[in-house]
PDB file of C-alpha atoms in Angstrom:
ATOM      1  CA  ASP F 499       7.873 -15.317   4.071  1.00  0.00           C
ATOM      2  CA  ALA F 500       6.936 -18.248   1.900  1.00  0.00           C
ATOM      3  CA  MET F 501       3.385 -19.029   2.362  1.00  0.00           C
ATOM      4  CA  VAL F 502      -0.234 -20.162   1.324  1.00  0.00           C
ATOM      5  CA  ILE F 503      -2.673 -17.306   1.039  1.00  0.00           C
ATOM      6  CA  GLN F 504      -6.582 -17.689   0.732  1.00  0.00           C
ATOM      7  CA  ASN F 505      -8.912 -15.133  -0.266  1.00  0.00           C
ATOM      8  CA  PRO F 506     -11.341 -13.976   0.860  1.00  0.00           C
ATOM      9  CA  ARG F 507     -11.288 -15.199   4.607  1.00  0.00           C
ATOM     10  CA  TYR F 508     -15.037 -15.204   4.669  1.00  0.00           C
ATOM     11  CA  GLN F 509     -17.319 -15.441   1.805  1.00  0.00           C
ATOM     12  CA  VAL F 510     -21.114 -15.044   1.862  1.00  0.00           C
ATOM     13  CA  THR F 511     -23.061 -16.210  -1.099  1.00  0.00           C
ATOM     14  CA  GLN F 512     -26.573 -16.876  -2.013  1.00  0.00           C
ATOM     15  CA  PHE F 513     -28.202 -20.319  -2.524  1.00  0.00           C
ATOM     16  CA  GLY F 514     -27.465 -21.319  -6.139  1.00  0.00           C
ATOM     17  CA  LYS F 515     -25.268 -18.294  -6.880  1.00  0.00           C
ATOM     18  CA  PRO F 516     -21.789 -19.400  -8.241  1.00  0.00           C
ATOM     19  CA  VAL F 517     -18.872 -18.723  -6.064  1.00  0.00           C
ATOM     20  CA  THR F 518     -15.095 -18.978  -6.439  1.00  0.00           C
ATOM     21  CA  LEU F 519     -12.602 -19.257  -3.758  1.00  0.00           C
ATOM     22  CA  SER F 520      -8.821 -18.472  -4.432  1.00  0.00           C
ATOM     23  CA  CYS F 521      -5.583 -19.776  -3.308  1.00  0.00           C
ATOM     24  CA  SER F 522      -2.027 -18.669  -4.093  1.00  0.00           C
ATOM     25  CA  GLN F 523       1.423 -19.780  -2.716  1.00  0.00           C
ATOM     26  CA  THR F 524       4.974 -18.515  -2.764  1.00  0.00           C
ATOM     27  CA  LEU F 525       6.491 -21.859  -1.991  1.00  0.00           C
ATOM     28  CA  ASN F 526       6.773 -23.007  -5.524  1.00  0.00           C
ATOM     29  CA  HIS F 527       5.121 -26.396  -4.726  1.00  0.00           C
ATOM     30  CA  ASN F 528       4.177 -28.815  -7.546  1.00  0.00           C
ATOM     31  CA  VAL F 529       1.010 -30.169  -5.551  1.00  0.00           C
ATOM     32  CA  MET F 530      -2.055 -28.025  -4.483  1.00  0.00           C
ATOM     33  CA  TYR F 531      -4.834 -29.211  -2.555  1.00  0.00           C
ATOM     34  CA  TRP F 532      -8.398 -28.307  -1.603  1.00  0.00           C
ATOM     35  CA  TYR F 533     -10.225 -29.630   1.326  1.00  0.00           C
ATOM     36  CA  GLN F 534     -13.584 -29.237   2.765  1.00  0.00           C
ATOM     37  CA  GLN F 535     -13.889 -29.131   6.445  1.00  0.00           C
ATOM     38  CA  LYS F 536     -17.330 -28.810   8.322  1.00  0.00           C
ATOM     39  CA  SER F 537     -17.642 -27.888  11.942  1.00  0.00           C
ATOM     40  CA  SER F 538     -15.930 -30.383  14.250  1.00  0.00           C
ATOM     41  CA  GLN F 539     -14.926 -32.772  11.456  1.00  0.00           C
ATOM     42  CA  ALA F 540     -11.869 -33.887   9.756  1.00  0.00           C
ATOM     43  CA  PRO F 541     -10.662 -32.150   6.547  1.00  0.00           C
ATOM     44  CA  LYS F 542     -12.187 -33.875   3.597  1.00  0.00           C
ATOM     45  CA  LEU F 543     -10.021 -33.846   0.425  1.00  0.00           C
ATOM     46  CA  LEU F 544     -12.006 -32.620  -2.566  1.00  0.00           C
ATOM     47  CA  PHE F 545      -9.272 -32.800  -5.105  1.00  0.00           C
ATOM     48  CA  HIS F 546      -5.656 -31.838  -5.828  1.00  0.00           C
ATOM     49  CA  TYR F 547      -3.377 -30.896  -8.724  1.00  0.00           C
ATOM     50  CA  TYR F 548      -0.022 -32.495  -9.324  1.00  0.00           C
ATOM     51  CA  ASP F 549       1.393 -29.924 -11.558  1.00  0.00           C
ATOM     52  CA  LYS F 550      -1.236 -29.426 -14.147  1.00  0.00           C
ATOM     53  CA  ASP F 551      -2.738 -32.893 -13.530  1.00  0.00           C
ATOM     54  CA  PHE F 552      -6.074 -32.725 -11.873  1.00  0.00           C
ATOM     55  CA  ASN F 553      -7.137 -35.556  -9.605  1.00  0.00           C
ATOM     56  CA  ASN F 554     -10.622 -35.570  -8.295  1.00  0.00           C
ATOM     57  CA  GLU F 555     -11.881 -37.542  -5.441  1.00  0.00           C
ATOM     58  CA  ALA F 556     -14.372 -40.114  -6.132  1.00  0.00           C
ATOM     59  CA  ASP F 557     -17.056 -38.609  -3.850  1.00  0.00           C
ATOM     60  CA  THR F 558     -16.539 -34.947  -4.781  1.00  0.00           C
ATOM     61  CA  PRO F 559     -19.667 -33.666  -6.186  1.00  0.00           C
ATOM     62  CA  ASP F 560     -19.749 -32.363  -9.822  1.00  0.00           C
ATOM     63  CA  ASN F 561     -20.893 -28.912  -8.341  1.00  0.00           C
ATOM     64  CA  PHE F 562     -17.274 -28.481  -7.278  1.00  0.00           C
ATOM     65  CA  GLN F 563     -14.694 -27.661  -9.894  1.00  0.00           C
ATOM     66  CA  SER F 564     -11.167 -26.484  -9.903  1.00  0.00           C
ATOM     67  CA  ARG F 565      -8.638 -24.453 -12.015  1.00  0.00           C
ATOM     68  CA  ARG F 566      -4.872 -24.067 -11.858  1.00  0.00           C
ATOM     69  CA  PRO F 567      -3.729 -21.565 -14.407  1.00  0.00           C
ATOM     70  CA  ASN F 568      -0.328 -21.668 -13.122  1.00  0.00           C
ATOM     71  CA  THR F 569       1.976 -22.949 -10.319  1.00  0.00           C
ATOM     72  CA  SER F 570       1.101 -20.361  -7.936  1.00  0.00           C
ATOM     73  CA  PHE F 571      -2.688 -20.097  -8.170  1.00  0.00           C
ATOM     74  CA  CYS F 572      -5.631 -22.490  -7.848  1.00  0.00           C
ATOM     75  CA  PHE F 573      -9.262 -21.697  -7.732  1.00  0.00           C
ATOM     76  CA  LEU F 574     -12.188 -23.823  -6.200  1.00  0.00           C
ATOM     77  CA  ASP F 575     -15.433 -23.014  -8.213  1.00  0.00           C
ATOM     78  CA  ILE F 576     -18.743 -24.007  -6.676  1.00  0.00           C
ATOM     79  CA  ARG F 577     -21.155 -23.811  -9.392  1.00  0.00           C
ATOM     80  CA  SER F 578     -24.526 -23.852  -7.428  1.00  0.00           C
ATOM     81  CA  PRO F 579     -23.917 -23.614  -3.767  1.00  0.00           C
ATOM     82  CA  GLY F 580     -26.470 -25.481  -1.628  1.00  0.00           C
ATOM     83  CA  LEU F 581     -26.825 -24.849   2.352  1.00  0.00           C
ATOM     84  CA  GLY F 582     -24.855 -28.196   2.908  1.00  0.00           C
ATOM     85  CA  ASP F 583     -21.953 -26.631   1.124  1.00  0.00           C
ATOM     86  CA  ALA F 584     -21.365 -24.091   4.012  1.00  0.00           C
ATOM     87  CA  ALA F 585     -18.043 -24.991   5.392  1.00  0.00           C
ATOM     88  CA  MET F 586     -14.300 -23.993   5.791  1.00  0.00           C
ATOM     89  CA  TYR F 587     -12.568 -24.571   2.516  1.00  0.00           C
ATOM     90  CA  LEU F 588      -8.770 -25.192   3.086  1.00  0.00           C
ATOM     91  CA  CYS F 589      -5.969 -25.038   0.455  1.00  0.00           C
ATOM     92  CA  ALA F 590      -2.613 -26.749   0.855  1.00  0.00           C
ATOM     93  CA  THR F 591       0.304 -27.390  -0.961  1.00  0.00           C
ATOM     94  CA  SER F 592       3.345 -29.859  -1.002  1.00  0.00           C
ATOM     95  CA  SER F 593       6.381 -30.462  -2.876  1.00  0.00           C
ATOM     96  CA  THR F 594       7.126 -33.242  -5.304  1.00  0.00           C
ATOM     97  CA  GLY F 595       7.384 -36.489  -3.181  1.00  0.00           C
ATOM     98  CA  GLY F 596       7.193 -34.298  -0.246  1.00  0.00           C
ATOM     99  CA  GLU F 597       5.005 -35.422   2.616  1.00  0.00           C
ATOM    100  CA  THR F 598       4.200 -32.262   4.658  1.00  0.00           C
ATOM    101  CA  GLN F 599       1.202 -30.232   3.636  1.00  0.00           C
ATOM    102  CA  TYR F 600       1.389 -26.403   4.068  1.00  0.00           C
ATOM    103  CA  PHE F 601      -2.169 -24.991   4.903  1.00  0.00           C
ATOM    104  CA  GLY F 602      -3.479 -21.709   4.026  1.00  0.00           C
ATOM    105  CA  PRO F 603      -5.653 -20.009   6.693  1.00  0.00           C
ATOM    106  CA  GLY F 604      -8.856 -21.175   5.003  1.00  0.00           C
ATOM    107  CA  THR F 605     -12.045 -19.512   3.698  1.00  0.00           C
ATOM    108  CA  ARG F 606     -15.222 -19.901   5.440  1.00  0.00           C
ATOM    109  CA  LEU F 607     -18.239 -20.107   3.285  1.00  0.00           C
ATOM    110  CA  LEU F 608     -21.697 -19.096   4.238  1.00  0.00           C
ATOM    111  CA  VAL F 609     -24.497 -19.806   2.111  1.00  0.00           C
ATOM    112  CA  LEU F 610     -27.793 -18.009   2.560  1.00  0.00           C
TER     113      LEU F 610
ATOM    114  CA  SER V 976     -12.793 -45.397   4.241  1.00  0.00           C
ATOM    115  CA  GLN V 977      -9.177 -45.282   5.638  1.00  0.00           C
ATOM    116  CA  GLN V 978     -10.065 -42.350   7.883  1.00  0.00           C
ATOM    117  CA  GLY V 979      -8.432 -42.553  11.349  1.00  0.00           C
ATOM    118  CA  GLU V 980     -10.157 -42.501  14.601  1.00  0.00           C
ATOM    119  CA  GLU V 981      -8.756 -40.200  17.354  1.00  0.00           C
ATOM    120  CA  ASP V 982      -9.493 -40.573  21.070  1.00  0.00           C
ATOM    121  CA  PRO V 983     -10.401 -38.785  23.040  1.00  0.00           C
ATOM    122  CA  GLN V 984     -12.625 -36.578  21.015  1.00  0.00           C
ATOM    123  CA  ALA V 985     -12.091 -33.731  23.672  1.00  0.00           C
ATOM    124  CA  LEU V 986      -9.694 -33.204  26.466  1.00  0.00           C
ATOM    125  CA  SER V 987      -9.336 -30.623  29.148  1.00  0.00           C
ATOM    126  CA  ILE V 988      -6.305 -30.352  31.298  1.00  0.00           C
ATOM    127  CA  GLN V 989      -4.740 -28.035  33.623  1.00  0.00           C
ATOM    128  CA  GLU V 990      -1.724 -25.910  32.358  1.00  0.00           C
ATOM    129  CA  GLY V 991       1.476 -27.663  32.984  1.00  0.00           C
ATOM    130  CA  GLU V 992       0.144 -31.155  32.946  1.00  0.00           C
ATOM    131  CA  ASN V 993       0.791 -33.529  29.917  1.00  0.00           C
ATOM    132  CA  ALA V 994      -1.679 -34.216  27.296  1.00  0.00           C
ATOM    133  CA  THR V 995      -1.883 -37.454  25.429  1.00  0.00           C
ATOM    134  CA  MET V 996      -4.052 -38.144  22.338  1.00  0.00           C
ATOM    135  CA  ASN V 997      -4.377 -41.378  20.303  1.00  0.00           C
ATOM    136  CA  CYS V 998      -4.867 -42.152  16.691  1.00  0.00           C
ATOM    137  CA  SER V 999      -5.970 -45.351  15.025  1.00  0.00           C
ATOM    138  CA  TYR V1000      -6.002 -46.181  11.348  1.00  0.00           C
ATOM    139  CA  LYS V1001      -7.193 -48.975   9.085  1.00  0.00           C
ATOM    140  CA  THR V1002      -4.602 -49.769   6.385  1.00  0.00           C
ATOM    141  CA  SER V1003      -0.650 -49.978   6.121  1.00  0.00           C
ATOM    142  CA  ILE V1004       0.966 -46.373   5.792  1.00  0.00           C
ATOM    143  CA  ASN V1005       4.306 -44.816   4.701  1.00  0.00           C
ATOM    144  CA  ASN V1006       4.048 -42.340   7.411  1.00  0.00           C
ATOM    145  CA  LEU V1007       1.778 -40.717   9.894  1.00  0.00           C
ATOM    146  CA  GLN V1008       1.766 -37.000  10.727  1.00  0.00           C
ATOM    147  CA  TRP V1009       0.214 -34.781  13.391  1.00  0.00           C
ATOM    148  CA  TYR V1010      -1.309 -31.387  12.685  1.00  0.00           C
ATOM    149  CA  ARG V1011      -2.457 -28.603  15.033  1.00  0.00           C
ATOM    150  CA  GLN V1012      -5.397 -26.300  14.127  1.00  0.00           C
ATOM    151  CA  ASN V1013      -6.200 -23.291  16.072  1.00  0.00           C
ATOM    152  CA  SER V1014     -10.159 -22.271  16.041  1.00  0.00           C
ATOM    153  CA  GLY V1015     -11.132 -21.019  12.552  1.00  0.00           C
ATOM    154  CA  ARG V1016      -7.553 -21.437  11.020  1.00  0.00           C
ATOM    155  CA  GLY V1017      -5.644 -23.545   8.850  1.00  0.00           C
ATOM    156  CA  LEU V1018      -3.763 -26.658   9.859  1.00  0.00           C
ATOM    157  CA  VAL V1019      -0.073 -26.395  10.985  1.00  0.00           C
ATOM    158  CA  HIS V1020       2.197 -29.579  10.500  1.00  0.00           C
ATOM    159  CA  LEU V1021       3.782 -30.575  13.892  1.00  0.00           C
ATOM    160  CA  ILE V1022       5.759 -33.807  13.320  1.00  0.00           C
ATOM    161  CA  LEU V1023       5.996 -36.738  11.185  1.00  0.00           C
ATOM    162  CA  ILE V1024       6.746 -40.401  11.861  1.00  0.00           C
ATOM    163  CA  ARG V1025       7.722 -42.919   9.373  1.00  0.00           C
ATOM    164  CA  SER V1026       6.444 -46.520   9.276  1.00  0.00           C
ATOM    165  CA  ASN V1027       9.739 -47.663  10.137  1.00  0.00           C
ATOM    166  CA  GLU V1028      10.262 -45.613  13.165  1.00  0.00           C
ATOM    167  CA  ARG V1029       8.704 -46.065  16.565  1.00  0.00           C
ATOM    168  CA  GLU V1030       9.255 -43.022  18.320  1.00  0.00           C
ATOM    169  CA  LYS V1031       9.962 -39.303  17.454  1.00  0.00           C
ATOM    170  CA  HIS V1032      10.719 -36.343  19.465  1.00  0.00           C
ATOM    171  CA  SER V1033      10.288 -32.490  18.733  1.00  0.00           C
ATOM    172  CA  GLY V1034      10.544 -29.998  21.391  1.00  0.00           C
ATOM    173  CA  ARG V1035       7.643 -30.685  23.909  1.00  0.00           C
ATOM    174  CA  LEU V1036       6.238 -33.270  21.580  1.00  0.00           C
ATOM    175  CA  ARG V1037       6.674 -36.955  21.516  1.00  0.00           C
ATOM    176  CA  VAL V1038       5.036 -39.174  18.916  1.00  0.00           C
ATOM    177  CA  THR V1039       4.912 -43.078  18.985  1.00  0.00           C
ATOM    178  CA  LEU V1040       3.951 -45.273  16.323  1.00  0.00           C
ATOM    179  CA  ASP V1041       2.779 -49.008  16.573  1.00  0.00           C
ATOM    180  CA  THR V1042       2.351 -50.168  13.165  1.00  0.00           C
ATOM    181  CA  SER V1043       1.308 -53.720  14.252  1.00  0.00           C
ATOM    182  CA  LYS V1044      -1.769 -52.147  16.220  1.00  0.00           C
ATOM    183  CA  LYS V1045      -2.048 -49.348  13.539  1.00  0.00           C
ATOM    184  CA  SER V1046      -1.988 -46.776  16.172  1.00  0.00           C
ATOM    185  CA  SER V1047      -0.012 -43.703  17.208  1.00  0.00           C
ATOM    186  CA  SER V1048       0.150 -41.561  20.215  1.00  0.00           C
ATOM    187  CA  LEU V1049       1.048 -37.683  20.582  1.00  0.00           C
ATOM    188  CA  LEU V1050       2.209 -36.605  23.905  1.00  0.00           C
ATOM    189  CA  ILE V1051       2.420 -32.891  24.699  1.00  0.00           C
ATOM    190  CA  THR V1052       4.491 -32.220  27.961  1.00  0.00           C
ATOM    191  CA  ALA V1053       4.179 -29.293  30.124  1.00  0.00           C
ATOM    192  CA  SER V1054       1.031 -28.062  28.405  1.00  0.00           C
ATOM    193  CA  ARG V1055       0.627 -24.118  27.968  1.00  0.00           C
ATOM    194  CA  ALA V1056      -2.591 -22.275  27.380  1.00  0.00           C
ATOM    195  CA  ALA V1057      -1.433 -21.541  23.703  1.00  0.00           C
ATOM    196  CA  ASP V1058      -1.519 -25.237  23.083  1.00  0.00           C
ATOM    197  CA  THR V1059      -5.314 -25.118  23.055  1.00  0.00           C
ATOM    198  CA  ALA V1060      -6.415 -26.328  19.641  1.00  0.00           C
ATOM    199  CA  SER V1061      -7.672 -29.304  17.633  1.00  0.00           C
ATOM    200  CA  TYR V1062      -4.898 -31.933  16.766  1.00  0.00           C
ATOM    201  CA  PHE V1063      -5.467 -34.310  13.791  1.00  0.00           C
ATOM    202  CA  CYS V1064      -3.506 -37.248  12.885  1.00  0.00           C
ATOM    203  CA  ALA V1065      -3.177 -37.735   9.036  1.00  0.00           C
ATOM    204  CA  THR V1066      -1.584 -40.825   7.160  1.00  0.00           C
ATOM    205  CA  GLU V1067       0.047 -41.067   3.924  1.00  0.00           C
ATOM    206  CA  ARG V1068      -0.803 -44.638   2.519  1.00  0.00           C
ATOM    207  CA  ASN V1069       2.006 -44.921  -0.115  1.00  0.00           C
ATOM    208  CA  PHE V1070       5.145 -42.983  -0.609  1.00  0.00           C
ATOM    209  CA  GLY V1071       4.287 -40.327  -3.364  1.00  0.00           C
ATOM    210  CA  ASN V1072       0.708 -40.984  -2.967  1.00  0.00           C
ATOM    211  CA  GLU V1073       0.551 -37.071  -2.395  1.00  0.00           C
ATOM    212  CA  LYS V1074      -2.722 -37.669  -0.310  1.00  0.00           C
ATOM    213  CA  LEU V1075      -3.386 -37.603   3.414  1.00  0.00           C
ATOM    214  CA  THR V1076      -6.375 -39.097   5.118  1.00  0.00           C
ATOM    215  CA  PHE V1077      -7.053 -37.268   8.383  1.00  0.00           C
ATOM    216  CA  GLY V1078      -8.317 -38.553  11.550  1.00  0.00           C
ATOM    217  CA  THR V1079     -11.328 -36.995  13.312  1.00  0.00           C
ATOM    218  CA  GLY V1080      -9.360 -34.883  15.671  1.00  0.00           C
ATOM    219  CA  THR V1081      -9.159 -34.313  19.337  1.00  0.00           C
ATOM    220  CA  ARG V1082     -10.124 -30.992  20.886  1.00  0.00           C
ATOM    221  CA  LEU V1083      -7.661 -30.049  23.523  1.00  0.00           C
ATOM    222  CA  THR V1084      -8.453 -27.217  26.066  1.00  0.00           C
ATOM    223  CA  ILE V1085      -5.771 -26.181  28.412  1.00  0.00           C
ATOM    224  CA  ILE V1086      -7.097 -24.518  31.536  1.00  0.00           C
ATOM    225  CA  PRO V1087      -4.912 -21.772  32.996  1.00  0.00           C
TER     226      PRO V1087
END
């Protein structure tokens, strides 16, 4: 089945220790998104890729970076995680001109 | 911020009853979508309604859109325990904009 996969499902890191979250998709969609969702809040868009074009949200901290080496994979790098970065990180995809987004199961990040 | 507001924040009903959730947004839109999120999981797309549509049905779901009031409602009929989840509205501002802005969500609990 075509899907969006996120690994790992749970990630524990130490304060200030860089961490990378990964997302892969078998939908062959052009657009990939990274959202941050804190408890009982709406998903907040961090950035998205339209093909290889990177689109950062104005209020996304510099601490968050992303890489998309090919159509299928996208990575979220947190350079120096703080306690406030503990959250669920959701990856999503959509097709060109498509409106519906397809979400992965999320990675829950815990910062100690 | 264009973030939508959802009402109520939480709703508990008996199994078999109907559940209604409301969403308001601030700017003109191309479409409005509803997503479901089970606890600790990713979001699942439920239904999309375009700005020139007023009502749409999908199975036990009915969505209405009033662009003059910048509001939408989601009705789930004959609720089931499996409907317990958080429900988010999301708006796409412009066609091809590729970005969704999510509302604050309604936490629905179905009591068996």
